[in-house]
PDB file of C-alpha atoms and ligand atoms in Angstrom:
ATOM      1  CA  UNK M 268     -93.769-191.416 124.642  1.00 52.00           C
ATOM      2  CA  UNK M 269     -94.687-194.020 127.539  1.00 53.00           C
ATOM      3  CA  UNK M 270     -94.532-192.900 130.941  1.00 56.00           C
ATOM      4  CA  UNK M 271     -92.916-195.106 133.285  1.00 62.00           C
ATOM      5  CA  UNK M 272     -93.339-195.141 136.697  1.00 60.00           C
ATOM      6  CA  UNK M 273     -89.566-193.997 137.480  1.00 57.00           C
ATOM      7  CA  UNK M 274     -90.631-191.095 135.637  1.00 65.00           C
ATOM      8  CA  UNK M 275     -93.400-189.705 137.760  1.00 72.00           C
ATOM      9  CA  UNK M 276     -92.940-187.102 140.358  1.00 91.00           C
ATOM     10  CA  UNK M 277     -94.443-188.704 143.200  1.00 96.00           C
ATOM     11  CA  UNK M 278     -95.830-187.069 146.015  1.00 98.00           C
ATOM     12  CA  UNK M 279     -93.934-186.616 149.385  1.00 98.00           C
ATOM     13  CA  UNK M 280     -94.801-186.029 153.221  1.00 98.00           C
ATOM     14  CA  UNK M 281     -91.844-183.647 152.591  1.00 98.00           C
ATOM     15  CA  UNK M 282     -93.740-181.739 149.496  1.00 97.00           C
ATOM     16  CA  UNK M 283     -96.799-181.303 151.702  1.00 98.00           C
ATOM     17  CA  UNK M 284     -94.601-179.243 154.086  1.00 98.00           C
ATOM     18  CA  UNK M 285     -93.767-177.419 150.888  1.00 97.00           C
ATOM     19  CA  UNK M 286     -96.746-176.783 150.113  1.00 98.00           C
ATOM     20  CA  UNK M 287     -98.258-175.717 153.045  1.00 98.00           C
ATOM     21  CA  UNK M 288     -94.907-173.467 153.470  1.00 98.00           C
ATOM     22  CA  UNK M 289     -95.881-171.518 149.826  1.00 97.00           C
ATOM     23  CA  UNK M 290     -99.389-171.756 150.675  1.00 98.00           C
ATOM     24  CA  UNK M 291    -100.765-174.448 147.849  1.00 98.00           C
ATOM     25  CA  UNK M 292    -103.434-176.351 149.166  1.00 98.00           C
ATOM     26  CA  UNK M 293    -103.540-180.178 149.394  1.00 98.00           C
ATOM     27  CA  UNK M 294    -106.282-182.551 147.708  1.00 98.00           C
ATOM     28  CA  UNK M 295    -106.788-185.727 149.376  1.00 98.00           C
ATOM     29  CA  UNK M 296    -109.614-187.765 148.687  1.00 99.00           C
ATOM     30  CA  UNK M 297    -110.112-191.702 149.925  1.00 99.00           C
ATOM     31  CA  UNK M 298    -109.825-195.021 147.922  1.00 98.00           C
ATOM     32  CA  UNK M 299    -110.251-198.489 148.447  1.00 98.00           C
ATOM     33  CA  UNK M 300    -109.698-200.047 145.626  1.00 98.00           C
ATOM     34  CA  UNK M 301    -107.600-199.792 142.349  1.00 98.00           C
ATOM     35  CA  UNK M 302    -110.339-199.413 139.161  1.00 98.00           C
ATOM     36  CA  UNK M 303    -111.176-195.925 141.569  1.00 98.00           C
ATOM     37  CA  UNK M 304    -107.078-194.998 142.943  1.00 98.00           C
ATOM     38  CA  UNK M 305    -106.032-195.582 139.451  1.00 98.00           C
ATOM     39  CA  UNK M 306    -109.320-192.494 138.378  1.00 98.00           C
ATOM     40  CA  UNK M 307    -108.423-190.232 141.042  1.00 98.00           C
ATOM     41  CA  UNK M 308    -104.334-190.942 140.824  1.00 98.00           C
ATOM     42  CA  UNK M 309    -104.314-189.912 137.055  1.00 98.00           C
ATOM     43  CA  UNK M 310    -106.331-186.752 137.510  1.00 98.00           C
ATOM     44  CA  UNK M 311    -103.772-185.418 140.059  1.00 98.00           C
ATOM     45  CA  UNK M 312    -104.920-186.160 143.688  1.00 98.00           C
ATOM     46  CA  UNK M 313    -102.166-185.201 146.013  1.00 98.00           C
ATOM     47  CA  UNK M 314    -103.187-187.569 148.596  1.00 98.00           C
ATOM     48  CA  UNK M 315    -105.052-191.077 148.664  1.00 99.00           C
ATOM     49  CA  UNK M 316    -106.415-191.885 152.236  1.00 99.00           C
ATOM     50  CA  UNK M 317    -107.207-195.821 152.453  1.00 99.00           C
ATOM     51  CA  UNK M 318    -110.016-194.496 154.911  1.00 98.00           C
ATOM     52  CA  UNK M 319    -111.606-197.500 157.386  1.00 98.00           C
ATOM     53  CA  UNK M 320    -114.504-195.410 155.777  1.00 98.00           C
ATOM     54  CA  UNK M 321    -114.261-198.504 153.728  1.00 98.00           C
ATOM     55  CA  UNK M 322    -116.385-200.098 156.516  1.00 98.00           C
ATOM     56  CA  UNK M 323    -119.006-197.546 156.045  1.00 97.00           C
ATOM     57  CA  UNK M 324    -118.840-197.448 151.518  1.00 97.00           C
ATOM     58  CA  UNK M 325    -117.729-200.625 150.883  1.00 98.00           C
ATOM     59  CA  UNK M 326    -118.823-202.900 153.121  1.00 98.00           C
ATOM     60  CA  UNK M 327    -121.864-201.246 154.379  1.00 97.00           C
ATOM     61  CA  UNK M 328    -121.241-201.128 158.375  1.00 97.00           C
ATOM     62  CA  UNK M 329    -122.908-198.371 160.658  1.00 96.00           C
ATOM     63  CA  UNK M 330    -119.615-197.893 161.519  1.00 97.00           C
ATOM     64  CA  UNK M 331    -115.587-197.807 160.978  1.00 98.00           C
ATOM     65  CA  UNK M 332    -115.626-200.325 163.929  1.00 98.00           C
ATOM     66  CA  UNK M 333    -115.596-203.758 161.986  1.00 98.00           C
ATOM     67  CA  UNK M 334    -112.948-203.337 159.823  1.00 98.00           C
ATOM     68  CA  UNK M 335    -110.077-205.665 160.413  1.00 98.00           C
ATOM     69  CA  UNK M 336    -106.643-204.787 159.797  1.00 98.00           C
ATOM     70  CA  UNK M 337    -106.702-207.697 157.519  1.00 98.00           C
ATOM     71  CA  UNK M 338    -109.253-205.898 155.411  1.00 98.00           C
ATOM     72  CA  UNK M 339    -107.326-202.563 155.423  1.00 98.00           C
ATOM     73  CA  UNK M 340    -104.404-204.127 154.337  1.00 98.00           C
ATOM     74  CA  UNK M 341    -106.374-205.684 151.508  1.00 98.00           C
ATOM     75  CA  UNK M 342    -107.908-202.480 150.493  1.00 98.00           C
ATOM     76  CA  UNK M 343    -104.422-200.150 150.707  1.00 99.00           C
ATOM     77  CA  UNK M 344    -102.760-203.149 148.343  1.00 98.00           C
ATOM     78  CA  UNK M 345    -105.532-202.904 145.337  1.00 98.00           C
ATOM     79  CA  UNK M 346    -104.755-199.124 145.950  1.00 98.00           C
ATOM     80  CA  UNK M 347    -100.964-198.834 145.943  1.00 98.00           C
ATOM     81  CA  UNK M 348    -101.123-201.454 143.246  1.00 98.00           C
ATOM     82  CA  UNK M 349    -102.801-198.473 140.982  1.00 98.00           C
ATOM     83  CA  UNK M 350    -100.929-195.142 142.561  1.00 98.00           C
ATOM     84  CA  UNK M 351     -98.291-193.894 140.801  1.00 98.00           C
ATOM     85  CA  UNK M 352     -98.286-190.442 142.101  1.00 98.00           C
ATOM     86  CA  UNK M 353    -100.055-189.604 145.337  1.00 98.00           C
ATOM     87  CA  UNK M 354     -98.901-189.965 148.720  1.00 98.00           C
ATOM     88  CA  UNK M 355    -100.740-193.074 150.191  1.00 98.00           C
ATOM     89  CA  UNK M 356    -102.026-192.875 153.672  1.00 99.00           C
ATOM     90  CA  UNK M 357    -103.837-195.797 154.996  1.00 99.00           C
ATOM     91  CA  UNK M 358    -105.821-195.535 158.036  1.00 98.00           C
ATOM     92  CA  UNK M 359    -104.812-198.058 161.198  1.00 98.00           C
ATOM     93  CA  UNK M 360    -108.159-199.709 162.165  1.00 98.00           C
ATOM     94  CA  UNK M 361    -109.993-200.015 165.578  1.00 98.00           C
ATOM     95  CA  UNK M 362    -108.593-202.284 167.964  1.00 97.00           C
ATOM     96  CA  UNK M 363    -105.159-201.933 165.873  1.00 97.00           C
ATOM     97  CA  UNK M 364    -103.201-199.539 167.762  1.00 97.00           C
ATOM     98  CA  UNK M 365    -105.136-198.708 171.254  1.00 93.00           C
ATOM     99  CA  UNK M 366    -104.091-201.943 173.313  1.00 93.00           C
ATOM    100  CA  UNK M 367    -100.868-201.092 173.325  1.00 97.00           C
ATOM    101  CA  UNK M 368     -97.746-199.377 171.489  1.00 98.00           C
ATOM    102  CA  UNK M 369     -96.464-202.751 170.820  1.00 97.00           C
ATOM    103  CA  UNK M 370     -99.742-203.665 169.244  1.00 98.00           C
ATOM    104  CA  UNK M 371     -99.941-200.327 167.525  1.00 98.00           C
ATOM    105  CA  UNK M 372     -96.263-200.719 166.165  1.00 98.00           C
ATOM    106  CA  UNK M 373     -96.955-204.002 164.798  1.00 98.00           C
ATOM    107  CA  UNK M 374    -100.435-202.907 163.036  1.00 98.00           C
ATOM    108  CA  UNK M 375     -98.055-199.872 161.348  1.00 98.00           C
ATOM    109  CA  UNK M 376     -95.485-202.216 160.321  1.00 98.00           C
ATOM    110  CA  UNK M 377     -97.807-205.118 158.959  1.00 98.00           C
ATOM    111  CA  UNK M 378     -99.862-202.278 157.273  1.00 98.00           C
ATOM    112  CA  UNK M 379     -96.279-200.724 155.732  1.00 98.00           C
ATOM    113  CA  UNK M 380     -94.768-204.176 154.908  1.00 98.00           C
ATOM    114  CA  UNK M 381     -97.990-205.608 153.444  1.00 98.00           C
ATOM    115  CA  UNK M 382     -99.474-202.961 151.232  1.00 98.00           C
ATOM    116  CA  UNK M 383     -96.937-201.102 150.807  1.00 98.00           C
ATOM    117  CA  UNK M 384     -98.952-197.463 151.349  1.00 98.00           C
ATOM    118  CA  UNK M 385     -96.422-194.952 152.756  1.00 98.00           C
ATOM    119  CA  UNK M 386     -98.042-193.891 156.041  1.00 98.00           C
ATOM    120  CA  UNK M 387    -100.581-194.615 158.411  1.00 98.00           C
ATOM    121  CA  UNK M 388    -103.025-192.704 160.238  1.00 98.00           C
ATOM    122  CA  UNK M 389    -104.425-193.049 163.801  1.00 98.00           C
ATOM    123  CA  UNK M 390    -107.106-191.368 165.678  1.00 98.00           C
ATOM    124  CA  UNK M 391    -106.729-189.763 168.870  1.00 98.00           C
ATOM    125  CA  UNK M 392    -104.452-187.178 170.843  1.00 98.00           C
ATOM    126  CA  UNK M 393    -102.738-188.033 174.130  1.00 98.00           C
ATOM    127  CA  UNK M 394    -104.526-191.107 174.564  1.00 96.00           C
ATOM    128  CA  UNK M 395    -102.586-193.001 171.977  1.00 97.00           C
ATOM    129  CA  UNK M 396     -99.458-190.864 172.623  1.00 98.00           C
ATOM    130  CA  UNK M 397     -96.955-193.930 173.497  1.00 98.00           C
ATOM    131  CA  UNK M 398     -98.591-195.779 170.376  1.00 98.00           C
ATOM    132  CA  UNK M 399     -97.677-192.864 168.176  1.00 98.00           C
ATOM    133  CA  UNK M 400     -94.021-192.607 170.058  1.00 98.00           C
ATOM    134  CA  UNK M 401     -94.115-196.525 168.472  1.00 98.00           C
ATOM    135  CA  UNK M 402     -94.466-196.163 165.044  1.00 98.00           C
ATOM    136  CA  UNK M 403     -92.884-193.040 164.731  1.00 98.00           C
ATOM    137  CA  UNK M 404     -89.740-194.655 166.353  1.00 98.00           C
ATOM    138  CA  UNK M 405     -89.717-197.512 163.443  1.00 98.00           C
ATOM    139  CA  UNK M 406     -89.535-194.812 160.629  1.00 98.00           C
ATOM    140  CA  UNK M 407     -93.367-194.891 159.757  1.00 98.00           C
ATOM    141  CA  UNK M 408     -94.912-191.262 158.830  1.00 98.00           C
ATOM    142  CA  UNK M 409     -97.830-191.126 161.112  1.00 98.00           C
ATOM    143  CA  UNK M 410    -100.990-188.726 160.605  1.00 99.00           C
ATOM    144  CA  UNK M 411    -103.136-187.579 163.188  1.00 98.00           C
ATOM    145  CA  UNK M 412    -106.911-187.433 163.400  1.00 98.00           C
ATOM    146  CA  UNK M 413    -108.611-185.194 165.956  1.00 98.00           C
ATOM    147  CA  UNK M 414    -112.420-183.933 166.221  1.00 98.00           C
ATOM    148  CA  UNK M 415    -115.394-185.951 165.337  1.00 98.00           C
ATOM    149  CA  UNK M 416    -113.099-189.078 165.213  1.00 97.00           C
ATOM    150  CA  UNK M 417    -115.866-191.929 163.884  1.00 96.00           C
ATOM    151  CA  UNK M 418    -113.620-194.721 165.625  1.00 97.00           C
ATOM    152  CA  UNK M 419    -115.231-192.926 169.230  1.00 96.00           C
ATOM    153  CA  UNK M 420    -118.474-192.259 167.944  1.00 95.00           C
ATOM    154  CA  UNK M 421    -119.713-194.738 170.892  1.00 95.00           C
ATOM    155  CA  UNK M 422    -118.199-192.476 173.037  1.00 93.00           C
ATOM    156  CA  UNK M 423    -119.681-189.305 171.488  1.00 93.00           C
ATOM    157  CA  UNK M 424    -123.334-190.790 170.797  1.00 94.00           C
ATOM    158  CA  UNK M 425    -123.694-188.656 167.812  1.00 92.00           C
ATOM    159  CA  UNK M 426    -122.313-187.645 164.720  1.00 93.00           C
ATOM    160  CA  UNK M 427    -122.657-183.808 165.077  1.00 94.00           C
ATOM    161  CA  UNK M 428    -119.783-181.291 165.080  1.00 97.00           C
ATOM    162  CA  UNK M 429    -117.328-181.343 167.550  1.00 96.00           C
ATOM    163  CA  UNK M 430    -115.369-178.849 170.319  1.00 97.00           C
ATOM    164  CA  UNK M 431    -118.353-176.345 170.151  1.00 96.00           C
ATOM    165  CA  UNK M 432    -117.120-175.972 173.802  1.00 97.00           C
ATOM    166  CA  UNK M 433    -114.101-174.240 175.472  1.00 97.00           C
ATOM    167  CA  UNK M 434    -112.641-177.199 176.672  1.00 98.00           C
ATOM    168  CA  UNK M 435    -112.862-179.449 174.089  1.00 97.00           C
ATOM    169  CA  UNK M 436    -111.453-177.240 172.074  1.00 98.00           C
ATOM    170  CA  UNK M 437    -108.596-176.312 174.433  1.00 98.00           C
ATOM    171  CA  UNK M 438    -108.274-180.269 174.365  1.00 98.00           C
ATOM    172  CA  UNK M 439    -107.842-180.411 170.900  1.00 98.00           C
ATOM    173  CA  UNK M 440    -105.553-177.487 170.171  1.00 98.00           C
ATOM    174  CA  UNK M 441    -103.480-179.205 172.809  1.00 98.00           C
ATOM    175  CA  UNK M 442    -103.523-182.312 171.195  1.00 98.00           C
ATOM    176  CA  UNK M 443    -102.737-181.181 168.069  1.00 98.00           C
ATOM    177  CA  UNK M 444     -99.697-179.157 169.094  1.00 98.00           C
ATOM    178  CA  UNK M 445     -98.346-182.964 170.978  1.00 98.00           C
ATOM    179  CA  UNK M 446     -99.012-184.888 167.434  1.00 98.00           C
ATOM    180  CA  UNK M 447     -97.251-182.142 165.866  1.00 98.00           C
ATOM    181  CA  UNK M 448     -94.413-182.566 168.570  1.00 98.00           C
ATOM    182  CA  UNK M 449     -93.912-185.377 168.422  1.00 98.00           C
ATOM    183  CA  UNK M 450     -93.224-185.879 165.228  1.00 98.00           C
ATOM    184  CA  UNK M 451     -96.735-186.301 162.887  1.00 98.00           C
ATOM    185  CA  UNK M 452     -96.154-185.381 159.308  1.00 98.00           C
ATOM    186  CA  UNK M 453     -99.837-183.844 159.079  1.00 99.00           C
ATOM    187  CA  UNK M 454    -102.825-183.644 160.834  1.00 99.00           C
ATOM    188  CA  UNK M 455    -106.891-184.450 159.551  1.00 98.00           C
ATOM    189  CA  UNK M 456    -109.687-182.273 161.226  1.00 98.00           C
ATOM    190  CA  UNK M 457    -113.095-183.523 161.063  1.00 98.00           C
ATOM    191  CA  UNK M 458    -116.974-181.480 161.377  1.00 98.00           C
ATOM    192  CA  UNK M 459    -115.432-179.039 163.956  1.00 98.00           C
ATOM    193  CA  UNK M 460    -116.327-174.719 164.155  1.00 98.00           C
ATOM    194  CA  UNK M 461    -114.364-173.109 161.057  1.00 98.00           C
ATOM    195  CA  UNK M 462    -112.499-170.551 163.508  1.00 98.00           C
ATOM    196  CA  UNK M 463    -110.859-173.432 165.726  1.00 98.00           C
ATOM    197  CA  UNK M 464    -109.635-175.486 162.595  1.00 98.00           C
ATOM    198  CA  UNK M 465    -108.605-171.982 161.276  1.00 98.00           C
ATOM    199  CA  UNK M 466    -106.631-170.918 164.272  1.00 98.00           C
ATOM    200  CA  UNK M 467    -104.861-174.719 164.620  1.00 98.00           C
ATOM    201  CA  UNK M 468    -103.487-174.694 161.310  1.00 98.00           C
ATOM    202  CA  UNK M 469    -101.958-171.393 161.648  1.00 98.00           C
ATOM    203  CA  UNK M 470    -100.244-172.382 165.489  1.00 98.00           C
ATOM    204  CA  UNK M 471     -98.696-175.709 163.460  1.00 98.00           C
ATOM    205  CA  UNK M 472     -96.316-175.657 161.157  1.00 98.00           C
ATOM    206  CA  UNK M 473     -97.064-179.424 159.709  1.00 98.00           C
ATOM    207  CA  UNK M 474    -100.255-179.400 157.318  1.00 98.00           C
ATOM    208  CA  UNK M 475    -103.780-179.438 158.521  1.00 99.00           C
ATOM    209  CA  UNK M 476    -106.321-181.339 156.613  1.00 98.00           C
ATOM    210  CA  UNK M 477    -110.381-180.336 157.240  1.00 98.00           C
ATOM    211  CA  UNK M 478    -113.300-182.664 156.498  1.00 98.00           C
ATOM    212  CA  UNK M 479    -116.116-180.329 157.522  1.00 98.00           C
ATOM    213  CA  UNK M 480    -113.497-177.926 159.232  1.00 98.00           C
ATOM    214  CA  UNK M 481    -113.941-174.907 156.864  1.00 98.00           C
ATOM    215  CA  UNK M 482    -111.518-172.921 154.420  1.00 98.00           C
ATOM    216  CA  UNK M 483    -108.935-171.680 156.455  1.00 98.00           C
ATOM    217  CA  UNK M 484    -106.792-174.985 156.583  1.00 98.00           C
ATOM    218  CA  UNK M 485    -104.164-176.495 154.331  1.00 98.00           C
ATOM    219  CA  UNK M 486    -106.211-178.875 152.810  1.00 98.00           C
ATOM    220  CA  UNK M 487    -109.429-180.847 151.763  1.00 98.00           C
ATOM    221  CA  UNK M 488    -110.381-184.144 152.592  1.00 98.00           C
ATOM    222  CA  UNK M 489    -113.628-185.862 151.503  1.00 98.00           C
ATOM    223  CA  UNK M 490    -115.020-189.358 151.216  1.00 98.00           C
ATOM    224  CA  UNK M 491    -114.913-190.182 147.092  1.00 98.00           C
ATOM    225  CA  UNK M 492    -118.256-191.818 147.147  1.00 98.00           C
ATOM    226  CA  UNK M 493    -119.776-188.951 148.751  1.00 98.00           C
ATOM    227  CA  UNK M 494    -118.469-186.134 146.586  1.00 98.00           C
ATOM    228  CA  UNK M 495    -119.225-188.599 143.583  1.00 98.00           C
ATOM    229  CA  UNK M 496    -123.137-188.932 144.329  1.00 98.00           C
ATOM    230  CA  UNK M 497    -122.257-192.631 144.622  1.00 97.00           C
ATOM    231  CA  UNK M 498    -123.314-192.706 148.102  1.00 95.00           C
ATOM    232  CA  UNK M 499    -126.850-190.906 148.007  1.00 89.00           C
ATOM    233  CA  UNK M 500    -128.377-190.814 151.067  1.00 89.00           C
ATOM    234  CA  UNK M 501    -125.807-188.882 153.136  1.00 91.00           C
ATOM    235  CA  UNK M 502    -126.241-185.738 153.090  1.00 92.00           C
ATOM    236  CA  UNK M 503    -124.034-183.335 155.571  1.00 96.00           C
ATOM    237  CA  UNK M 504    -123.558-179.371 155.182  1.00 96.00           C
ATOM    238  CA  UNK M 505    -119.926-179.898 154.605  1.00 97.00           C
ATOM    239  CA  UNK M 506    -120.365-181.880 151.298  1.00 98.00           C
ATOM    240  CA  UNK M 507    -119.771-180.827 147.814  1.00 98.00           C
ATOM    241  CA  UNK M 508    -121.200-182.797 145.726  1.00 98.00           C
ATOM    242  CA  UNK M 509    -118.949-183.079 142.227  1.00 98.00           C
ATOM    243  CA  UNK M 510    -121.253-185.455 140.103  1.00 98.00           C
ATOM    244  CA  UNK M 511    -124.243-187.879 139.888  1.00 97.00           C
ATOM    245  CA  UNK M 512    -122.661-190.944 139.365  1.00 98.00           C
ATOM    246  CA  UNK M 513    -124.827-192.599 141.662  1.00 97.00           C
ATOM    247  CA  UNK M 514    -127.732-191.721 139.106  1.00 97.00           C
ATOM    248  CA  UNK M 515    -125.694-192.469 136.035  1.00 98.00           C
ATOM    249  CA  UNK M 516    -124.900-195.958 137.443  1.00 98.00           C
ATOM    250  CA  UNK M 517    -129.058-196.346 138.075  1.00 98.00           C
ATOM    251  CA  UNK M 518    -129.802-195.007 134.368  1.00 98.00           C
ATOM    252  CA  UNK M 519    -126.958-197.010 132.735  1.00 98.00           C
ATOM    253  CA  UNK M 520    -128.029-200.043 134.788  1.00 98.00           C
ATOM    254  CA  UNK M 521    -131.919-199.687 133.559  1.00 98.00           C
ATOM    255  CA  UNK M 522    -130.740-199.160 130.330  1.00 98.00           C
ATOM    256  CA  UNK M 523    -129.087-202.420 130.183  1.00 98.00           C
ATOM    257  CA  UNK M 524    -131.708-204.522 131.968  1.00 98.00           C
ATOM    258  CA  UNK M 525    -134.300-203.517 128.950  1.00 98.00           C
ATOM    259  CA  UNK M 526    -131.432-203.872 126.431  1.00 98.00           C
ATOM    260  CA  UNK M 527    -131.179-207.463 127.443  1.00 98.00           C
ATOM    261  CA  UNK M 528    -134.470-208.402 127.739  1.00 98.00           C
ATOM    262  CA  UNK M 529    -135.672-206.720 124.720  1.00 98.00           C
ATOM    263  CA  UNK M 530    -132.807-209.269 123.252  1.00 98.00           C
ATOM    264  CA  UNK M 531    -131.330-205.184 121.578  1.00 98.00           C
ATOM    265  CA  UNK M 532    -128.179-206.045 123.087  1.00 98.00           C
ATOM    266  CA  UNK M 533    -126.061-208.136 122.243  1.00 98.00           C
ATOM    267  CA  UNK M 534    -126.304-206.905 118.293  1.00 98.00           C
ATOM    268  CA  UNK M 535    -124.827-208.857 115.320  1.00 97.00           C
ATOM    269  CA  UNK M 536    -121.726-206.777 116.107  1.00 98.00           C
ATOM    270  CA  UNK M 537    -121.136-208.204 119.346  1.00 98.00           C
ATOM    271  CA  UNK M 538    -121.067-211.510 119.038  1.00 97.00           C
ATOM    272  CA  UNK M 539    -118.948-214.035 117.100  1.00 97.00           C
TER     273      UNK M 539
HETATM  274  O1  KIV D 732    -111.891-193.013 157.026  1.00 51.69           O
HETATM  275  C1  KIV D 732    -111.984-191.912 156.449  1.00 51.69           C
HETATM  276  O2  KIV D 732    -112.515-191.807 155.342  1.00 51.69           O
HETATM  277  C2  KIV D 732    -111.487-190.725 157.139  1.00 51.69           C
HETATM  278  C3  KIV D 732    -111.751-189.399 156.504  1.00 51.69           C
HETATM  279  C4  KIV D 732    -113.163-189.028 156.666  1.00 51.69           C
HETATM  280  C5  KIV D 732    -110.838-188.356 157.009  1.00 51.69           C
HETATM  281  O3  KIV D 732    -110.884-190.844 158.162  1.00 51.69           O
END
């Protein structure tokens, strides 16, 4: 029997209230493009994040900073055009949505409109609370993004683990309850103390999301190249690392390069 699209169960910002409600964890994992959404779709990821990680993995920036929202938009179609189940959240890039709430409510809608992904996620507590007022307003799922937030990382100098200290962490429990109030459908914690990230997803009722942020949240987030070995050269405490593909890809690569100029491949069989 062939499966059409119609017939898949897709996944919902409503079912990830569910879940966290019967206490299922959530798999999200990023994408950004469709040979890799279409991998990770079929094997059952809950959630595809269109990360502006892209600018890091695919383009090969220092940062998240030079990614356009043109390029987003470009990577969350090649996605969406391979998802047939997961929720797609695509992340608004810097300089998208911090101008203004105008701004930010046209970067949403361009993002929704063009790739058609089915939310958007900003950075940021009540500094971007009128841009997040915006979106929300136009029927856009919005979620939030507090802790080591990479768009700042000017700001913070470093990449180490954030709200070690009382009042950052006061700042971001407080910021977390304001995305929740007003009106975010879940929430991503990045590299901050277990404990904290423990204690913030049991004060919200909408799903929290840890990269870095320990066990006691409602879900897992990581970067796919990282967890695949693709990326080899980062190495922090909070990654898993599920395969060698990286190292495949080298051996498979090598294998080829003699194969050709050994003339082994191509064989009688394949060629006409
Ligand atoms: O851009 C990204 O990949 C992210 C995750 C690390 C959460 O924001």
């Amino acid at each position: 029997m062939s499966v059409h699209k119609s017939d898949i169960k897709k996944v919902t910002t409503h079912q990830l209230a569910a879940m966290k409600e019967r206490g299922e964890k959530i798999s999200m994992l990023t994408a950004y493009d469709y040979s890799m959404a279409k991998i990770i779709d079929g094997a059952g990821i809950d959630v595809i994040l269109v990360g502006d990680s892209a600018s890091n993995v695919m383009a090969g920036n220092e940062t998240t900073l030079p990614i356009t929202l043109d390029h987003m938009i470009y990577h969350a179609t090649s996605v969406v055009n391979a998802v047939d189940r997961a929720l797609v959240v695509v992340d608004i890039p810097f300089g998208s949505y911090q101008g203004s709430s105008t701004e930010a409510l046209r970067s949403a809608i361009r993002i929704m409109k063009e790739s058609g992904g089915h939310a958007v996620k900003v950075e940021g507590g009540k500094e971007i609370e009128d841009s997040v007022k915006r979106i929300l307003s136009a029927g856009i799922p919005v979620m939030g993004h507090l802790g080591l937030t990479p768009q700042s990382i000017y700001k913070f100098g470093t990449y180490t683990v954030r709200a070690k200290e009382e009042a950052e962490a006061q700042k971001l429990i407080d910021d977390a309850k304001l995305l929740e109030e007003l009106g975010c459908f879940a929430l991503v914690l990045e590299k901050i103390p277990s404990a904290l990230a423990e204690r913030v997803a049991k004060e919200l009722t909408i799903p929290v999301i840890g990269i870095g942020a320990g066990s006691g949240v409602d879900g897992q987030v990581l970067v796919v190249h990282d967890m695949l070995g693709i990326t080899q050269d980062f190495k922090p405490r909070f990654l898993r690392r599920y395969a060698n593909i990286g190292g495949m890809m080298t051996e498979a690569v090598q294998h080829y390069i003699q194969d050709v100029k050994s003339v082994d491949f191509p064989n009688e069989k394949e060629q006409y």
